[in-house]
PDB file of N, CA and C in Angstrom:
ATOM      1  N   UNK U   1      -4.446 -11.790 -17.718  1.00 43.00           N
ATOM      2  CA  UNK U   1      -4.430 -12.667 -16.565  1.00 43.00           C
ATOM      3  C   UNK U   1      -3.918 -11.883 -15.368  1.00 43.00           C
ATOM      4  N   UNK U   2      -4.601 -11.969 -14.245  1.00 52.00           N
ATOM      5  CA  UNK U   2      -4.210 -11.199 -13.068  1.00 52.00           C
ATOM      6  C   UNK U   2      -3.164 -11.955 -12.254  1.00 52.00           C
ATOM      7  N   UNK U   3      -2.378 -11.176 -11.497  1.00 52.00           N
ATOM      8  CA  UNK U   3      -1.368 -11.763 -10.622  1.00 52.00           C
ATOM      9  C   UNK U   3      -2.051 -12.441  -9.442  1.00 52.00           C
ATOM     10  N   UNK U   4      -1.444 -13.483  -8.892  1.00 56.00           N
ATOM     11  CA  UNK U   4      -2.056 -14.113  -7.721  1.00 56.00           C
ATOM     12  C   UNK U   4      -2.123 -13.151  -6.548  1.00 56.00           C
ATOM     13  N   UNK U   5      -3.176 -13.277  -5.753  1.00 66.00           N
ATOM     14  CA  UNK U   5      -3.367 -12.403  -4.600  1.00 66.00           C
ATOM     15  C   UNK U   5      -2.339 -12.743  -3.527  1.00 66.00           C
ATOM     16  N   UNK U   6      -1.703 -11.731  -2.974  1.00 75.00           N
ATOM     17  CA  UNK U   6      -0.703 -11.910  -1.928  1.00 75.00           C
ATOM     18  C   UNK U   6      -1.415 -12.000  -0.592  1.00 75.00           C
ATOM     19  N   UNK U   7      -1.118 -13.023   0.182  1.00 85.00           N
ATOM     20  CA  UNK U   7      -1.759 -13.229   1.477  1.00 85.00           C
ATOM     21  C   UNK U   7      -0.898 -12.571   2.561  1.00 85.00           C
ATOM     22  N   UNK U   8      -1.089 -11.276   2.763  1.00 86.00           N
ATOM     23  CA  UNK U   8      -0.290 -10.519   3.718  1.00 86.00           C
ATOM     24  C   UNK U   8      -0.516 -10.999   5.149  1.00 86.00           C
ATOM     25  N   UNK U   9      -1.728 -11.327   5.479  1.00 87.00           N
ATOM     26  CA  UNK U   9      -2.035 -11.782   6.849  1.00 87.00           C
ATOM     27  C   UNK U   9      -1.211 -13.025   7.198  1.00 87.00           C
ATOM     28  N   UNK U  10      -1.188 -13.991   6.292  1.00 92.00           N
ATOM     29  CA  UNK U  10      -0.405 -15.205   6.541  1.00 92.00           C
ATOM     30  C   UNK U  10       1.083 -14.904   6.593  1.00 92.00           C
ATOM     31  N   UNK U  11       1.525 -14.027   5.716  1.00 89.00           N
ATOM     32  CA  UNK U  11       2.950 -13.682   5.688  1.00 89.00           C
ATOM     33  C   UNK U  11       3.358 -13.016   6.999  1.00 89.00           C
ATOM     34  N   UNK U  12       2.567 -12.082   7.495  1.00 90.00           N
ATOM     35  CA  UNK U  12       2.896 -11.401   8.740  1.00 90.00           C
ATOM     36  C   UNK U  12       2.798 -12.340   9.945  1.00 90.00           C
ATOM     37  N   UNK U  13       1.941 -13.341   9.858  1.00 94.00           N
ATOM     38  CA  UNK U  13       1.772 -14.293  10.957  1.00 94.00           C
ATOM     39  C   UNK U  13       3.025 -15.135  11.194  1.00 94.00           C
ATOM     40  N   UNK U  14       3.931 -15.164  10.220  1.00 95.00           N
ATOM     41  CA  UNK U  14       5.165 -15.927  10.405  1.00 95.00           C
ATOM     42  C   UNK U  14       6.062 -15.300  11.470  1.00 95.00           C
ATOM     43  N   UNK U  15       5.861 -14.004  11.721  1.00 95.00           N
ATOM     44  CA  UNK U  15       6.689 -13.304  12.701  1.00 95.00           C
ATOM     45  C   UNK U  15       8.019 -12.824  12.144  1.00 95.00           C
ATOM     46  N   UNK U  16       8.315 -13.167  10.923  1.00 95.00           N
ATOM     47  CA  UNK U  16       9.555 -12.720  10.281  1.00 95.00           C
ATOM     48  C   UNK U  16       9.390 -11.267   9.807  1.00 95.00           C
ATOM     49  N   UNK U  17      10.470 -10.507   9.748  1.00 95.00           N
ATOM     50  CA  UNK U  17      10.368  -9.131   9.249  1.00 95.00           C
ATOM     51  C   UNK U  17       9.829  -9.104   7.817  1.00 95.00           C
ATOM     52  N   UNK U  18       8.980  -8.145   7.563  1.00 93.00           N
ATOM     53  CA  UNK U  18       8.428  -7.930   6.222  1.00 93.00           C
ATOM     54  C   UNK U  18       9.069  -6.658   5.690  1.00 93.00           C
ATOM     55  N   UNK U  19       9.979  -6.802   4.756  1.00 94.00           N
ATOM     56  CA  UNK U  19      10.733  -5.659   4.233  1.00 94.00           C
ATOM     57  C   UNK U  19      10.112  -5.165   2.937  1.00 94.00           C
ATOM     58  N   UNK U  20       9.765  -3.881   2.934  1.00 95.00           N
ATOM     59  CA  UNK U  20       9.163  -3.319   1.729  1.00 95.00           C
ATOM     60  C   UNK U  20       9.743  -1.939   1.459  1.00 95.00           C
ATOM     61  N   UNK U  21       9.585  -1.505   0.246  1.00 97.00           N
ATOM     62  CA  UNK U  21      10.095  -0.210  -0.186  1.00 97.00           C
ATOM     63  C   UNK U  21       8.973   0.825  -0.121  1.00 97.00           C
ATOM     64  N   UNK U  22       9.357   2.082   0.085  1.00 96.00           N
ATOM     65  CA  UNK U  22       8.409   3.198   0.068  1.00 96.00           C
ATOM     66  C   UNK U  22       8.593   3.979  -1.222  1.00 96.00           C
ATOM     67  N   UNK U  23       7.496   4.452  -1.794  1.00 97.00           N
ATOM     68  CA  UNK U  23       7.545   5.319  -2.972  1.00 97.00           C
ATOM     69  C   UNK U  23       6.748   6.588  -2.709  1.00 97.00           C
ATOM     70  N   UNK U  24       7.293   7.721  -3.122  1.00 96.00           N
ATOM     71  CA  UNK U  24       6.554   8.981  -3.038  1.00 96.00           C
ATOM     72  C   UNK U  24       6.553   9.712  -4.372  1.00 96.00           C
ATOM     73  N   UNK U  25       7.130   9.112  -5.384  1.00 96.00           N
ATOM     74  CA  UNK U  25       7.168   9.691  -6.732  1.00 96.00           C
ATOM     75  C   UNK U  25       6.051   9.060  -7.559  1.00 96.00           C
ATOM     76  N   UNK U  26       5.163   9.861  -8.139  1.00 97.00           N
ATOM     77  CA  UNK U  26       4.037   9.312  -8.897  1.00 97.00           C
ATOM     78  C   UNK U  26       4.438   8.834 -10.293  1.00 97.00           C
ATOM     79  N   UNK U  27       4.735   7.548 -10.410  1.00 98.00           N
ATOM     80  CA  UNK U  27       5.131   6.992 -11.706  1.00 98.00           C
ATOM     81  C   UNK U  27       4.859   5.495 -11.723  1.00 98.00           C
ATOM     82  N   UNK U  28       3.977   5.053 -12.613  1.00 98.00           N
ATOM     83  CA  UNK U  28       3.705   3.619 -12.751  1.00 98.00           C
ATOM     84  C   UNK U  28       4.929   2.892 -13.294  1.00 98.00           C
ATOM     85  N   UNK U  29       5.663   3.543 -14.179  1.00 98.00           N
ATOM     86  CA  UNK U  29       6.862   2.922 -14.740  1.00 98.00           C
ATOM     87  C   UNK U  29       7.907   2.692 -13.647  1.00 98.00           C
ATOM     88  N   UNK U  30       8.106   3.686 -12.797  1.00 98.00           N
ATOM     89  CA  UNK U  30       9.053   3.543 -11.697  1.00 98.00           C
ATOM     90  C   UNK U  30       8.559   2.503 -10.692  1.00 98.00           C
ATOM     91  N   UNK U  31       7.262   2.478 -10.432  1.00 98.00           N
ATOM     92  CA  UNK U  31       6.696   1.489  -9.505  1.00 98.00           C
ATOM     93  C   UNK U  31       6.965   0.071  -9.998  1.00 98.00           C
ATOM     94  N   UNK U  32       6.854  -0.133 -11.300  1.00 97.00           N
ATOM     95  CA  UNK U  32       7.131  -1.459 -11.866  1.00 97.00           C
ATOM     96  C   UNK U  32       8.583  -1.848 -11.638  1.00 97.00           C
ATOM     97  N   UNK U  33       9.489  -0.897 -11.748  1.00 97.00           N
ATOM     98  CA  UNK U  33      10.907  -1.185 -11.521  1.00 97.00           C
ATOM     99  C   UNK U  33      11.202  -1.419 -10.038  1.00 97.00           C
ATOM    100  N   UNK U  34      10.626  -0.599  -9.169  1.00 98.00           N
ATOM    101  CA  UNK U  34      10.830  -0.763  -7.729  1.00 98.00           C
ATOM    102  C   UNK U  34      10.297  -2.130  -7.277  1.00 98.00           C
ATOM    103  N   UNK U  35       9.194  -2.566  -7.864  1.00 97.00           N
ATOM    104  CA  UNK U  35       8.608  -3.856  -7.502  1.00 97.00           C
ATOM    105  C   UNK U  35       9.507  -5.027  -7.868  1.00 97.00           C
ATOM    106  N   UNK U  36      10.473  -4.794  -8.725  1.00 97.00           N
ATOM    107  CA  UNK U  36      11.399  -5.855  -9.116  1.00 97.00           C
ATOM    108  C   UNK U  36      12.666  -5.890  -8.247  1.00 97.00           C
ATOM    109  N   UNK U  37      12.771  -4.931  -7.328  1.00 97.00           N
ATOM    110  CA  UNK U  37      13.901  -4.920  -6.400  1.00 97.00           C
ATOM    111  C   UNK U  37      13.696  -6.014  -5.346  1.00 97.00           C
ATOM    112  N   UNK U  38      14.737  -6.383  -4.611  1.00 96.00           N
ATOM    113  CA  UNK U  38      14.597  -7.490  -3.646  1.00 96.00           C
ATOM    114  C   UNK U  38      13.908  -7.105  -2.339  1.00 96.00           C
ATOM    115  N   UNK U  39      12.715  -6.539  -2.458  1.00 95.00           N
ATOM    116  CA  UNK U  39      11.849  -6.271  -1.319  1.00 95.00           C
ATOM    117  C   UNK U  39      10.607  -7.137  -1.483  1.00 95.00           C
ATOM    118  N   UNK U  40       9.881  -7.339  -0.396  1.00 95.00           N
ATOM    119  CA  UNK U  40       8.686  -8.172  -0.469  1.00 95.00           C
ATOM    120  C   UNK U  40       7.447  -7.412  -0.921  1.00 95.00           C
ATOM    121  N   UNK U  41       7.480  -6.098  -0.902  1.00 95.00           N
ATOM    122  CA  UNK U  41       6.337  -5.306  -1.311  1.00 95.00           C
ATOM    123  C   UNK U  41       6.736  -3.865  -1.522  1.00 95.00           C
ATOM    124  N   UNK U  42       5.770  -3.067  -1.966  1.00 98.00           N
ATOM    125  CA  UNK U  42       5.994  -1.648  -2.220  1.00 98.00           C
ATOM    126  C   UNK U  42       4.848  -0.864  -1.599  1.00 98.00           C
ATOM    127  N   UNK U  43       5.193   0.152  -0.813  1.00 97.00           N
ATOM    128  CA  UNK U  43       4.195   1.024  -0.200  1.00 97.00           C
ATOM    129  C   UNK U  43       4.192   2.363  -0.925  1.00 97.00           C
ATOM    130  N   UNK U  44       3.010   2.858  -1.211  1.00 97.00           N
ATOM    131  CA  UNK U  44       2.846   4.163  -1.842  1.00 97.00           C
ATOM    132  C   UNK U  44       2.501   5.181  -0.771  1.00 97.00           C
ATOM    133  N   UNK U  45       3.308   6.217  -0.667  1.00 95.00           N
ATOM    134  CA  UNK U  45       3.132   7.237   0.372  1.00 95.00           C
ATOM    135  C   UNK U  45       2.291   8.381  -0.173  1.00 95.00           C
ATOM    136  N   UNK U  46       0.991   8.290   0.031  1.00 92.00           N
ATOM    137  CA  UNK U  46       0.098   9.350  -0.416  1.00 92.00           C
ATOM    138  C   UNK U  46       0.028  10.491   0.595  1.00 92.00           C
ATOM    139  N   UNK U  47       0.304  10.194   1.867  1.00 89.00           N
ATOM    140  CA  UNK U  47       0.147  11.217   2.894  1.00 89.00           C
ATOM    141  C   UNK U  47       1.186  12.326   2.772  1.00 89.00           C
ATOM    142  N   UNK U  48       2.439  11.984   2.666  1.00 87.00           N
ATOM    143  CA  UNK U  48       3.495  12.996   2.641  1.00 87.00           C
ATOM    144  C   UNK U  48       4.161  13.112   1.274  1.00 87.00           C
ATOM    145  N   UNK U  49       3.642  12.429   0.300  1.00 81.00           N
ATOM    146  CA  UNK U  49       4.199  12.491  -1.042  1.00 81.00           C
ATOM    147  C   UNK U  49       3.274  13.251  -1.965  1.00 81.00           C
ATOM    148  N   UNK U  50       3.550  13.165  -3.235  1.00 92.00           N
ATOM    149  CA  UNK U  50       2.728  13.859  -4.235  1.00 92.00           C
ATOM    150  C   UNK U  50       1.898  12.872  -5.061  1.00 92.00           C
ATOM    151  N   UNK U  51       1.725  11.663  -4.533  1.00 95.00           N
ATOM    152  CA  UNK U  51       0.930  10.651  -5.229  1.00 95.00           C
ATOM    153  C   UNK U  51      -0.546  10.886  -4.935  1.00 95.00           C
ATOM    154  N   UNK U  52      -1.319  11.115  -5.973  1.00 92.00           N
ATOM    155  CA  UNK U  52      -2.768  11.218  -5.858  1.00 92.00           C
ATOM    156  C   UNK U  52      -3.384   9.889  -6.257  1.00 92.00           C
ATOM    157  N   UNK U  53      -4.700   9.751  -6.083  1.00 93.00           N
ATOM    158  CA  UNK U  53      -5.313   8.464  -6.418  1.00 93.00           C
ATOM    159  C   UNK U  53      -5.208   8.163  -7.899  1.00 93.00           C
ATOM    160  N   UNK U  54      -5.290   9.182  -8.756  1.00 95.00           N
ATOM    161  CA  UNK U  54      -5.171   8.926 -10.193  1.00 95.00           C
ATOM    162  C   UNK U  54      -3.777   8.419 -10.550  1.00 95.00           C
ATOM    163  N   UNK U  55      -2.782   8.726  -9.721  1.00 97.00           N
ATOM    164  CA  UNK U  55      -1.433   8.169  -9.891  1.00 97.00           C
ATOM    165  C   UNK U  55      -1.350   6.782  -9.267  1.00 97.00           C
ATOM    166  N   UNK U  56      -1.961   6.626  -8.091  1.00 96.00           N
ATOM    167  CA  UNK U  56      -1.834   5.387  -7.322  1.00 96.00           C
ATOM    168  C   UNK U  56      -2.437   4.188  -8.039  1.00 96.00           C
ATOM    169  N   UNK U  57      -3.567   4.364  -8.706  1.00 97.00           N
ATOM    170  CA  UNK U  57      -4.237   3.227  -9.343  1.00 97.00           C
ATOM    171  C   UNK U  57      -3.338   2.507 -10.351  1.00 97.00           C
ATOM    172  N   UNK U  58      -2.715   3.203 -11.308  1.00 98.00           N
ATOM    173  CA  UNK U  58      -1.820   2.485 -12.224  1.00 98.00           C
ATOM    174  C   UNK U  58      -0.534   2.006 -11.544  1.00 98.00           C
ATOM    175  N   UNK U  59      -0.109   2.682 -10.491  1.00 98.00           N
ATOM    176  CA  UNK U  59       1.069   2.229  -9.752  1.00 98.00           C
ATOM    177  C   UNK U  59       0.774   0.904  -9.053  1.00 98.00           C
ATOM    178  N   UNK U  60      -0.407   0.800  -8.451  1.00 97.00           N
ATOM    179  CA  UNK U  60      -0.815  -0.443  -7.790  1.00 97.00           C
ATOM    180  C   UNK U  60      -0.851  -1.577  -8.810  1.00 97.00           C
ATOM    181  N   UNK U  61      -1.425  -1.312  -9.978  1.00 97.00           N
ATOM    182  CA  UNK U  61      -1.490  -2.334 -11.023  1.00 97.00           C
ATOM    183  C   UNK U  61      -0.095  -2.777 -11.455  1.00 97.00           C
ATOM    184  N   UNK U  62       0.822  -1.837 -11.587  1.00 97.00           N
ATOM    185  CA  UNK U  62       2.190  -2.169 -12.003  1.00 97.00           C
ATOM    186  C   UNK U  62       2.904  -3.003 -10.941  1.00 97.00           C
ATOM    187  N   UNK U  63       2.704  -2.662  -9.686  1.00 97.00           N
ATOM    188  CA  UNK U  63       3.326  -3.410  -8.586  1.00 97.00           C
ATOM    189  C   UNK U  63       2.775  -4.832  -8.546  1.00 97.00           C
ATOM    190  N   UNK U  64       1.460  -4.955  -8.635  1.00 95.00           N
ATOM    191  CA  UNK U  64       0.829  -6.275  -8.631  1.00 95.00           C
ATOM    192  C   UNK U  64       1.263  -7.105  -9.831  1.00 95.00           C
ATOM    193  N   UNK U  65       1.400  -6.465 -11.002  1.00 95.00           N
ATOM    194  CA  UNK U  65       1.822  -7.182 -12.208  1.00 95.00           C
ATOM    195  C   UNK U  65       3.228  -7.747 -12.059  1.00 95.00           C
ATOM    196  N   UNK U  66       4.046  -7.100 -11.239  1.00 95.00           N
ATOM    197  CA  UNK U  66       5.409  -7.592 -10.989  1.00 95.00           C
ATOM    198  C   UNK U  66       5.421  -8.691  -9.931  1.00 95.00           C
ATOM    199  N   UNK U  67       4.248  -9.046  -9.400  1.00 92.00           N
ATOM    200  CA  UNK U  67       4.154 -10.119  -8.425  1.00 92.00           C
ATOM    201  C   UNK U  67       4.399  -9.702  -6.990  1.00 92.00           C
ATOM    202  N   UNK U  68       4.345  -8.409  -6.732  1.00 94.00           N
ATOM    203  CA  UNK U  68       4.552  -7.902  -5.374  1.00 94.00           C
ATOM    204  C   UNK U  68       3.254  -7.279  -4.868  1.00 94.00           C
ATOM    205  N   UNK U  69       3.070  -7.270  -3.558  1.00 95.00           N
ATOM    206  CA  UNK U  69       1.888  -6.611  -3.009  1.00 95.00           C
ATOM    207  C   UNK U  69       2.078  -5.103  -2.920  1.00 95.00           C
ATOM    208  N   UNK U  70       1.021  -4.385  -3.200  1.00 97.00           N
ATOM    209  CA  UNK U  70       1.020  -2.928  -3.056  1.00 97.00           C
ATOM    210  C   UNK U  70       0.337  -2.573  -1.736  1.00 97.00           C
ATOM    211  N   UNK U  71       0.979  -1.690  -0.997  1.00 96.00           N
ATOM    212  CA  UNK U  71       0.457  -1.186   0.269  1.00 96.00           C
ATOM    213  C   UNK U  71       0.304   0.318   0.097  1.00 96.00           C
ATOM    214  N   UNK U  72      -0.779   0.888   0.544  1.00 96.00           N
ATOM    215  CA  UNK U  72      -1.015   2.319   0.346  1.00 96.00           C
ATOM    216  C   UNK U  72      -1.150   3.012   1.699  1.00 96.00           C
ATOM    217  N   UNK U  73      -0.341   4.048   1.898  1.00 94.00           N
ATOM    218  CA  UNK U  73      -0.524   4.914   3.068  1.00 94.00           C
ATOM    219  C   UNK U  73      -1.394   6.070   2.592  1.00 94.00           C
ATOM    220  N   UNK U  74      -2.580   6.149   3.138  1.00 90.00           N
ATOM    221  CA  UNK U  74      -3.567   7.118   2.666  1.00 90.00           C
ATOM    222  C   UNK U  74      -3.303   8.518   3.213  1.00 90.00           C
ATOM    223  N   UNK U  75      -4.040   9.468   2.678  1.00 86.00           N
ATOM    224  CA  UNK U  75      -3.899  10.865   3.076  1.00 86.00           C
ATOM    225  C   UNK U  75      -4.378  11.123   4.493  1.00 86.00           C
ATOM    226  N   UNK U  76      -5.432  10.435   4.874  1.00 82.00           N
ATOM    227  CA  UNK U  76      -6.113  10.730   6.128  1.00 82.00           C
ATOM    228  C   UNK U  76      -6.889   9.493   6.538  1.00 82.00           C
ATOM    229  N   UNK U  77      -7.532   9.522   7.681  1.00 79.00           N
ATOM    230  CA  UNK U  77      -8.268   8.350   8.151  1.00 79.00           C
ATOM    231  C   UNK U  77      -9.723   8.338   7.687  1.00 79.00           C
ATOM    232  N   UNK U  78      -9.964   8.851   6.520  1.00 81.00           N
ATOM    233  CA  UNK U  78     -11.294   8.843   5.929  1.00 81.00           C
ATOM    234  C   UNK U  78     -11.585   7.473   5.318  1.00 81.00           C
ATOM    235  N   UNK U  79     -12.781   6.913   5.517  1.00 80.00           N
ATOM    236  CA  UNK U  79     -13.064   5.562   5.020  1.00 80.00           C
ATOM    237  C   UNK U  79     -13.132   5.443   3.497  1.00 80.00           C
ATOM    238  N   UNK U  80     -13.327   6.531   2.785  1.00 83.00           N
ATOM    239  CA  UNK U  80     -13.424   6.445   1.328  1.00 83.00           C
ATOM    240  C   UNK U  80     -12.092   6.082   0.680  1.00 83.00           C
ATOM    241  N   UNK U  81     -11.031   6.661   1.165  1.00 82.00           N
ATOM    242  CA  UNK U  81      -9.725   6.492   0.524  1.00 82.00           C
ATOM    243  C   UNK U  81      -9.211   5.054   0.659  1.00 82.00           C
ATOM    244  N   UNK U  82      -9.254   4.436   1.847  1.00 87.00           N
ATOM    245  CA  UNK U  82      -8.827   3.032   1.915  1.00 87.00           C
ATOM    246  C   UNK U  82      -9.648   2.122   1.004  1.00 87.00           C
ATOM    247  N   UNK U  83     -10.936   2.380   0.915  1.00 89.00           N
ATOM    248  CA  UNK U  83     -11.778   1.574   0.036  1.00 89.00           C
ATOM    249  C   UNK U  83     -11.350   1.674  -1.410  1.00 89.00           C
ATOM    250  N   UNK U  84     -11.024   2.881  -1.858  1.00 92.00           N
ATOM    251  CA  UNK U  84     -10.546   3.054  -3.224  1.00 92.00           C
ATOM    252  C   UNK U  84      -9.243   2.298  -3.458  1.00 92.00           C
ATOM    253  N   UNK U  85      -8.330   2.405  -2.502  1.00 93.00           N
ATOM    254  CA  UNK U  85      -7.036   1.728  -2.642  1.00 93.00           C
ATOM    255  C   UNK U  85      -7.220   0.215  -2.711  1.00 93.00           C
ATOM    256  N   UNK U  86      -8.064  -0.319  -1.852  1.00 93.00           N
ATOM    257  CA  UNK U  86      -8.309  -1.761  -1.864  1.00 93.00           C
ATOM    258  C   UNK U  86      -9.017  -2.181  -3.157  1.00 93.00           C
ATOM    259  N   UNK U  87      -9.957  -1.372  -3.627  1.00 94.00           N
ATOM    260  CA  UNK U  87     -10.632  -1.668  -4.892  1.00 94.00           C
ATOM    261  C   UNK U  87      -9.659  -1.663  -6.062  1.00 94.00           C
ATOM    262  N   UNK U  88      -8.622  -0.834  -5.974  1.00 95.00           N
ATOM    263  CA  UNK U  88      -7.627  -0.741  -7.043  1.00 95.00           C
ATOM    264  C   UNK U  88      -6.625  -1.894  -6.991  1.00 95.00           C
ATOM    265  N   UNK U  89      -6.644  -2.688  -5.913  1.00 95.00           N
ATOM    266  CA  UNK U  89      -5.769  -3.847  -5.847  1.00 95.00           C
ATOM    267  C   UNK U  89      -4.736  -3.838  -4.745  1.00 95.00           C
ATOM    268  N   UNK U  90      -4.728  -2.811  -3.903  1.00 95.00           N
ATOM    269  CA  UNK U  90      -3.796  -2.808  -2.770  1.00 95.00           C
ATOM    270  C   UNK U  90      -4.163  -3.944  -1.824  1.00 95.00           C
ATOM    271  N   UNK U  91      -3.152  -4.558  -1.197  1.00 94.00           N
ATOM    272  CA  UNK U  91      -3.430  -5.640  -0.255  1.00 94.00           C
ATOM    273  C   UNK U  91      -3.595  -5.129   1.164  1.00 94.00           C
ATOM    274  N   UNK U  92      -3.134  -3.905   1.406  1.00 93.00           N
ATOM    275  CA  UNK U  92      -3.238  -3.335   2.742  1.00 93.00           C
ATOM    276  C   UNK U  92      -3.210  -1.820   2.645  1.00 93.00           C
ATOM    277  N   UNK U  93      -3.740  -1.193   3.700  1.00 92.00           N
ATOM    278  CA  UNK U  93      -3.752   0.259   3.786  1.00 92.00           C
ATOM    279  C   UNK U  93      -3.172   0.655   5.136  1.00 92.00           C
ATOM    280  N   UNK U  94      -2.306   1.630   5.113  1.00 91.00           N
ATOM    281  CA  UNK U  94      -1.806   2.239   6.337  1.00 91.00           C
ATOM    282  C   UNK U  94      -2.565   3.549   6.481  1.00 91.00           C
ATOM    283  N   UNK U  95      -3.360   3.654   7.512  1.00 88.00           N
ATOM    284  CA  UNK U  95      -4.192   4.843   7.702  1.00 88.00           C
ATOM    285  C   UNK U  95      -3.578   5.726   8.789  1.00 88.00           C
ATOM    286  N   UNK U  96      -3.118   6.912   8.430  1.00 87.00           N
ATOM    287  CA  UNK U  96      -2.540   7.813   9.422  1.00 87.00           C
ATOM    288  C   UNK U  96      -3.621   8.490  10.249  1.00 87.00           C
ATOM    289  N   UNK U  97      -3.200   9.066  11.346  1.00 87.00           N
ATOM    290  CA  UNK U  97      -4.079   9.858  12.202  1.00 87.00           C
ATOM    291  C   UNK U  97      -5.195   9.030  12.823  1.00 87.00           C
ATOM    292  N   UNK U  98      -4.922   7.752  13.060  1.00 89.00           N
ATOM    293  CA  UNK U  98      -5.864   6.893  13.772  1.00 89.00           C
ATOM    294  C   UNK U  98      -5.312   6.737  15.173  1.00 89.00           C
ATOM    295  N   UNK U  99      -5.981   7.341  16.128  1.00 90.00           N
ATOM    296  CA  UNK U  99      -5.481   7.376  17.495  1.00 90.00           C
ATOM    297  C   UNK U  99      -6.346   6.633  18.499  1.00 90.00           C
ATOM    298  N   UNK U 100      -7.520   6.200  18.067  1.00 92.00           N
ATOM    299  CA  UNK U 100      -8.413   5.497  18.985  1.00 92.00           C
ATOM    300  C   UNK U 100      -9.025   4.287  18.289  1.00 92.00           C
ATOM    301  N   UNK U 101      -9.538   3.399  19.090  1.00 92.00           N
ATOM    302  CA  UNK U 101     -10.220   2.226  18.542  1.00 92.00           C
ATOM    303  C   UNK U 101     -11.437   2.662  17.713  1.00 92.00           C
ATOM    304  N   UNK U 102     -12.159   3.655  18.188  1.00 91.00           N
ATOM    305  CA  UNK U 102     -13.338   4.139  17.468  1.00 91.00           C
ATOM    306  C   UNK U 102     -12.963   4.662  16.086  1.00 91.00           C
ATOM    307  N   UNK U 103     -11.869   5.383  15.985  1.00 88.00           N
ATOM    308  CA  UNK U 103     -11.420   5.873  14.675  1.00 88.00           C
ATOM    309  C   UNK U 103     -11.066   4.702  13.754  1.00 88.00           C
ATOM    310  N   UNK U 104     -10.412   3.687  14.293  1.00 84.00           N
ATOM    311  CA  UNK U 104     -10.061   2.516  13.496  1.00 84.00           C
ATOM    312  C   UNK U 104     -11.309   1.784  13.015  1.00 84.00           C
ATOM    313  N   UNK U 105     -12.307   1.676  13.865  1.00 87.00           N
ATOM    314  CA  UNK U 105     -13.528   0.977  13.498  1.00 87.00           C
ATOM    315  C   UNK U 105     -14.307   1.702  12.415  1.00 87.00           C
ATOM    316  N   UNK U 106     -14.151   3.013  12.307  1.00 84.00           N
ATOM    317  CA  UNK U 106     -14.826   3.761  11.245  1.00 84.00           C
ATOM    318  C   UNK U 106     -14.263   3.438   9.865  1.00 84.00           C
ATOM    319  N   UNK U 107     -13.025   2.976   9.846  1.00 79.00           N
ATOM    320  CA  UNK U 107     -12.408   2.626   8.574  1.00 79.00           C
ATOM    321  C   UNK U 107     -12.936   1.293   8.089  1.00 79.00           C
TER     322      UNK U 107
END
């Protein structure tokens, strides 16, 4: 049975701070534990960490299984990587190196 989908858009629309933890260590077991801490979500830092997509996929599943949303900061502003993260169950993607509206629209 899958965890209920987290509605990040509605949560952010409240205007209240959204507090989440950052992870840069590639471990699904650790991600499951971090997801149980008193934060509202967990972000995986792929850009400056050592988390690859093969690490991120089970980490996203572990975070979601704990009832928290997974957010992924991708390596670059390439459209393939955010799609993979969202397909794996992330509720949001932070895309670095996006400096223009045109770059954002390509994602």
